[in-house]
Short mmCIF file of C-alpha atoms in Angstrom, two decimals:
data_model
loop_
_atom_site.label_atom_id
_atom_site.label_comp_id
_atom_site.label_asym_id
_atom_site.label_seq_id
_atom_site.Cartn_x
_atom_site.Cartn_y
_atom_site.Cartn_z
CA UNK A 974 17.29 -10.05 -31.38
CA UNK A 975 16.67 -6.47 -30.16
CA UNK A 976 16.40 -5.80 -26.41
CA UNK A 977 13.01 -6.22 -24.78
CA UNK A 978 13.53 -2.93 -22.89
CA UNK A 979 15.76 -0.15 -24.21
CA UNK A 980 16.40 3.37 -22.92
CA UNK A 981 18.29 5.67 -25.27
CA UNK A 982 19.47 8.75 -23.38
CA UNK A 983 16.20 8.92 -21.45
CA UNK A 984 15.62 12.04 -19.36
CA UNK A 985 12.83 12.92 -16.96
CA UNK A 986 12.91 16.44 -15.56
CA UNK A 987 10.46 18.03 -13.13
CA UNK A 988 10.08 21.65 -12.17
CA UNK A 989 9.68 22.29 -8.43
CA UNK A 990 9.37 26.04 -8.02
CA UNK A 991 12.58 27.53 -9.40
CA UNK A 992 14.42 24.20 -9.18
CA UNK A 993 14.68 21.66 -11.98
CA UNK A 994 14.77 18.10 -10.63
CA UNK A 995 16.62 15.69 -12.90
CA UNK A 996 15.00 12.42 -11.83
CA UNK A 997 16.50 10.62 -14.84
CA UNK A 998 19.45 12.25 -16.55
CA UNK A 999 20.39 10.75 -19.94
CA UNK A 1000 19.95 7.12 -18.88
CA UNK A 1001 20.81 4.47 -21.45
CA UNK A 1002 20.23 0.80 -20.67
CA UNK A 1003 18.84 -2.36 -22.21
CA UNK A 1004 17.26 -5.51 -20.79
CA UNK A 1005 16.93 -8.68 -22.84
CA UNK A 1006 14.09 -11.17 -22.81
CA UNK A 1007 14.51 -13.73 -20.02
CA UNK A 1008 16.74 -11.63 -17.75
CA UNK A 1009 16.28 -11.10 -14.01
CA UNK A 1010 17.45 -7.53 -13.35
CA UNK A 1011 17.34 -5.46 -10.15
CA UNK A 1012 17.20 -1.68 -10.49
CA UNK A 1013 18.52 -0.45 -7.16
CA UNK A 1014 19.21 2.86 -5.47
CA UNK A 1015 18.45 5.02 -2.48
CA UNK A 1016 15.43 7.28 -2.23
CA UNK A 1017 15.82 10.02 -4.84
CA UNK A 1018 18.17 7.98 -7.02
CA UNK A 1019 15.74 7.80 -9.95
CA UNK A 1020 14.71 4.15 -9.64
CA UNK A 1021 10.99 4.92 -9.20
CA UNK A 1022 11.14 7.23 -12.22
CA UNK A 1023 12.70 4.44 -14.28
CA UNK A 1024 10.06 2.02 -13.04
CA UNK A 1025 7.26 4.39 -14.04
CA UNK A 1026 8.73 4.81 -17.51
CA UNK A 1027 9.37 1.07 -18.00
CA UNK A 1028 5.83 0.40 -16.78
CA UNK A 1029 4.32 2.99 -19.17
CA UNK A 1030 2.97 4.94 -16.20
CA UNK A 1031 4.98 7.96 -17.34
CA UNK A 1032 6.88 9.06 -20.44
CA UNK A 1033 10.36 10.57 -20.85
CA UNK A 1034 10.91 14.32 -21.10
CA UNK A 1035 13.40 13.48 -23.85
CA UNK A 1036 15.18 10.46 -25.25
CA UNK A 1037 13.66 7.22 -26.50
CA UNK A 1038 12.07 4.29 -24.70
CA UNK A 1039 11.48 1.14 -26.72
CA UNK A 1040 9.41 -1.74 -25.30
CA UNK A 1041 9.59 -4.92 -27.36
CA UNK A 1042 10.73 -2.81 -30.30
CA UNK A 1043 7.92 -0.25 -30.04
CA UNK A 1044 8.58 3.41 -29.26
CA UNK A 1045 6.18 4.01 -26.38
CA UNK A 1046 7.74 7.22 -25.13
CA UNK A 1047 5.42 9.46 -27.14
CA UNK A 1048 2.16 7.53 -26.83
CA UNK A 1049 -0.94 9.11 -25.34
CA UNK A 1050 -2.65 7.86 -22.17
CA UNK A 1051 -5.02 5.51 -23.97
CA UNK A 1052 -2.22 3.93 -26.00
CA UNK A 1053 -0.11 3.54 -22.86
CA UNK A 1054 -3.00 1.81 -21.08
CA UNK A 1055 -3.26 -0.73 -23.90
CA UNK A 1056 0.49 -1.40 -23.81
CA UNK A 1057 0.41 -1.83 -20.02
CA UNK A 1058 -2.34 -4.41 -20.28
CA UNK A 1059 -0.70 -6.27 -23.17
CA UNK A 1060 2.96 -6.23 -22.22
CA UNK A 1061 3.37 -5.64 -18.48
CA UNK A 1062 2.52 -7.45 -15.27
CA UNK A 1063 2.80 -5.39 -12.08
CA UNK A 1064 3.60 -6.59 -8.56
CA UNK A 1065 3.31 -3.83 -5.96
CA UNK A 1066 4.49 -3.55 -2.37
CA UNK A 1067 0.93 -3.05 -1.06
CA UNK A 1068 -0.69 -5.74 -3.29
CA UNK A 1069 -3.47 -3.39 -4.61
CA UNK A 1070 -6.14 -6.11 -4.44
CA UNK A 1071 -9.83 -5.22 -4.61
CA UNK A 1072 -11.19 -6.06 -1.14
CA UNK A 1073 -14.74 -7.03 -2.19
CA UNK A 1074 -13.70 -9.37 -4.98
CA UNK A 1075 -12.73 -13.00 -4.57
CA UNK A 1076 -9.17 -14.05 -5.40
CA UNK A 1077 -10.43 -15.53 -8.66
CA UNK A 1078 -12.09 -12.25 -9.67
CA UNK A 1079 -9.07 -10.16 -8.58
CA UNK A 1080 -6.79 -12.15 -10.86
CA UNK A 1081 -9.33 -11.95 -13.69
CA UNK A 1082 -9.50 -8.13 -13.70
CA UNK A 1083 -6.77 -7.49 -16.32
CA UNK A 1084 -8.28 -10.22 -18.51
CA UNK A 1085 -11.60 -8.38 -18.54
CA UNK A 1086 -9.89 -5.28 -19.97
CA UNK A 1087 -8.17 -7.50 -22.53
CA UNK A 1088 -11.53 -8.71 -23.84
CA UNK A 1089 -11.52 -12.34 -22.66
CA UNK A 1090 -14.88 -14.01 -22.13
CA UNK A 1091 -16.05 -14.68 -18.56
CA UNK A 1092 -15.37 -18.39 -18.93
CA UNK A 1093 -11.86 -17.73 -20.28
CA UNK A 1094 -11.14 -15.22 -17.50
CA UNK A 1095 -12.11 -17.63 -14.77
CA UNK A 1096 -10.17 -20.52 -16.27
CA UNK A 1097 -6.97 -18.48 -16.69
CA UNK A 1098 -7.33 -16.95 -13.21
CA UNK A 1099 -7.81 -20.39 -11.67
CA UNK A 1100 -4.69 -21.66 -13.44
CA UNK A 1101 -2.62 -18.68 -12.29
CA UNK A 1102 -3.73 -19.09 -8.67
CA UNK A 1103 -2.78 -22.75 -8.84
CA UNK A 1104 0.64 -21.68 -10.16
CA UNK A 1105 1.27 -19.62 -7.00
CA UNK A 1106 -0.07 -22.30 -4.66
CA UNK A 1107 -3.52 -20.82 -3.96
CA UNK A 1108 -5.71 -23.11 -6.02
CA UNK A 1109 -7.68 -24.06 -2.90
CA UNK A 1110 -8.67 -20.47 -2.06
CA UNK A 1111 -10.33 -19.27 -5.25
CA UNK A 1112 -13.42 -17.93 -3.49
CA UNK A 1113 -11.64 -16.30 -0.56
CA UNK A 1114 -11.50 -12.54 -0.08
CA UNK A 1115 -8.12 -10.79 0.29
CA UNK A 1116 -8.87 -10.00 3.95
CA UNK A 1117 -8.92 -13.74 4.67
CA UNK A 1118 -5.28 -14.14 3.60
CA UNK A 1119 -1.90 -13.42 5.13
CA UNK A 1120 0.32 -10.73 3.61
CA UNK A 1121 2.42 -13.32 1.83
CA UNK A 1122 -0.66 -14.97 0.36
CA UNK A 1123 -1.98 -11.60 -0.83
CA UNK A 1124 1.32 -10.96 -2.57
CA UNK A 1125 1.01 -14.35 -4.26
CA UNK A 1126 -2.41 -13.24 -5.55
CA UNK A 1127 -0.84 -10.09 -6.98
CA UNK A 1128 1.81 -12.26 -8.68
CA UNK A 1129 -0.94 -14.45 -10.15
CA UNK A 1130 -2.69 -11.31 -11.41
CA UNK A 1131 0.58 -10.07 -12.95
CA UNK A 1132 0.93 -13.37 -14.83
CA UNK A 1133 -2.65 -13.51 -16.09
CA UNK A 1134 -2.09 -11.74 -19.42
CA UNK A 1135 1.16 -13.60 -20.15
CA UNK A 1136 3.11 -10.30 -20.09
CA UNK A 1137 6.45 -9.66 -21.74
CA UNK A 1138 7.80 -8.13 -18.50
CA UNK A 1139 6.98 -8.71 -14.83
CA UNK A 1140 7.72 -5.44 -13.02
CA UNK A 1141 8.07 -5.94 -9.27
CA UNK A 1142 8.16 -2.76 -7.15
CA UNK A 1143 9.57 -3.54 -3.66
CA UNK A 1144 7.58 -6.82 -3.69
CA UNK A 1145 8.80 -7.91 -0.25
CA UNK A 1146 8.68 -4.48 1.41
CA UNK A 1147 5.50 -5.16 3.42
CA UNK A 1148 6.44 -8.72 4.39
CA UNK A 1149 8.42 -10.31 7.20
CA UNK A 1150 11.80 -11.74 6.23
CA UNK A 1151 10.68 -15.38 5.98
CA UNK A 1152 7.66 -14.57 3.82
CA UNK A 1153 9.79 -12.20 1.77
CA UNK A 1154 12.21 -15.02 1.00
CA UNK A 1155 9.29 -17.20 -0.10
CA UNK A 1156 8.03 -14.50 -2.48
CA UNK A 1157 11.53 -14.02 -3.92
CA UNK A 1158 11.80 -17.78 -4.40
CA UNK A 1159 8.55 -17.68 -6.37
CA UNK A 1160 9.88 -14.86 -8.55
CA UNK A 1161 12.99 -16.93 -9.25
CA UNK A 1162 10.84 -19.90 -10.21
CA UNK A 1163 8.95 -17.68 -12.64
CA UNK A 1164 12.29 -16.54 -14.05
CA UNK A 1165 13.43 -20.15 -14.39
CA UNK A 1166 10.24 -20.75 -16.38
CA UNK A 1167 11.37 -18.09 -18.88
CA UNK A 1168 9.77 -14.89 -17.56
CA UNK A 1169 11.57 -11.54 -17.70
CA UNK A 1170 11.73 -10.00 -14.22
CA UNK A 1171 12.59 -6.37 -13.44
CA UNK A 1172 12.84 -5.85 -9.67
CA UNK A 1173 12.84 -2.32 -8.22
CA UNK A 1174 14.33 -2.08 -4.74
CA UNK A 1175 16.34 0.07 -2.34
CA UNK A 1176 17.50 -3.05 -0.46
CA UNK A 1177 20.91 -4.42 -1.41
CA UNK A 1178 20.15 -7.83 0.08
CA UNK A 1179 17.11 -8.14 -2.20
CA UNK A 1180 19.01 -6.84 -5.22
CA UNK A 1181 21.71 -9.43 -4.58
CA UNK A 1182 19.29 -12.21 -5.55
CA UNK A 1183 19.08 -10.94 -9.15
CA UNK A 1184 21.45 -11.95 -11.93
CA UNK A 1185 22.24 -8.38 -12.87
CA UNK A 1186 22.13 -5.04 -11.09
CA UNK A 1187 21.54 -1.57 -12.50
CA UNK A 1188 22.46 0.87 -9.74
CA UNK A 1189 21.26 4.46 -9.89
CA UNK A 1190 22.45 7.59 -8.12
CA UNK A 1191 21.10 11.11 -8.69
CA UNK A 1192 19.39 10.10 -11.92
CA UNK A 1193 22.48 8.42 -13.41
CA UNK A 1194 23.46 4.79 -13.94
CA UNK A 1195 26.59 4.23 -11.84
CA UNK A 1196 26.81 0.46 -12.25
CA UNK A 1197 25.33 -2.01 -14.73
CA UNK A 1198 26.59 -5.55 -14.55
CA UNK A 1199 26.60 -8.87 -12.70
CA UNK A 1200 25.21 -8.87 -9.18
CA UNK A 1201 28.08 -10.70 -7.57
CA UNK A 1202 31.06 -8.44 -8.15
CA UNK A 1203 32.65 -5.91 -5.83
CA UNK A 1204 31.65 -3.07 -8.16
CA UNK A 1205 27.96 -3.97 -7.80
CA UNK A 1206 28.00 -2.51 -4.30
CA UNK A 1207 25.91 -5.29 -2.74
CA UNK A 1208 28.70 -6.40 -0.43
CA UNK A 1209 27.65 -3.64 1.95
CA UNK A 1210 24.28 -5.35 2.60
CA UNK A 1211 21.25 -3.93 4.32
CA UNK A 1212 18.36 -1.81 3.20
CA UNK A 1213 19.26 1.44 1.50
CA UNK A 1214 23.00 0.88 1.68
#
């Protein structure tokens, strides 16, 4: 079976004045269906660039990106939007919930773009909110929830379209340590249920909870392997180490 995510010598270069910034410099990697992978690195390492490419929010300057066997690296904006809605579920640090919509309607938003009927949207959204333990708060507004509960809503929204990949960008970054551990536990439960999780983080202690680590420095992969080895670099601990 081919990888779910595959980079073949992917580059992303930016021009800043007279300086060329090599945010991703000939990165090759693959992630199989059902893996829990942390992409980790300090600010400027290239991890956000990789996240944007994996999430079809950006395209490579050169090289090939295959998502579930499809070459998405040369698609236009409309094609990328369709792929994002079909294949990817996003969990962001700041939740990105719509403040005037109920939790049920927030979770149903991606289903509307996918063409589900109103009845189907509400039923799926209800089921997803029950999955994350918020089945009793369907009519609440985001402002009526704690940060951890809002992140659970964003996880429910990410699950709504049954995506091939759940892409979590610093999902515990805005949470206290106890709530962060609860959110990570939920991500691990989703992984145990068969979901593919790609976690983007600068925090070694968060990365250490994954099965596999891809560590980036200056746009290059410097480690790709099991989380719990000395070479993974997580023994140092602490954010940004």
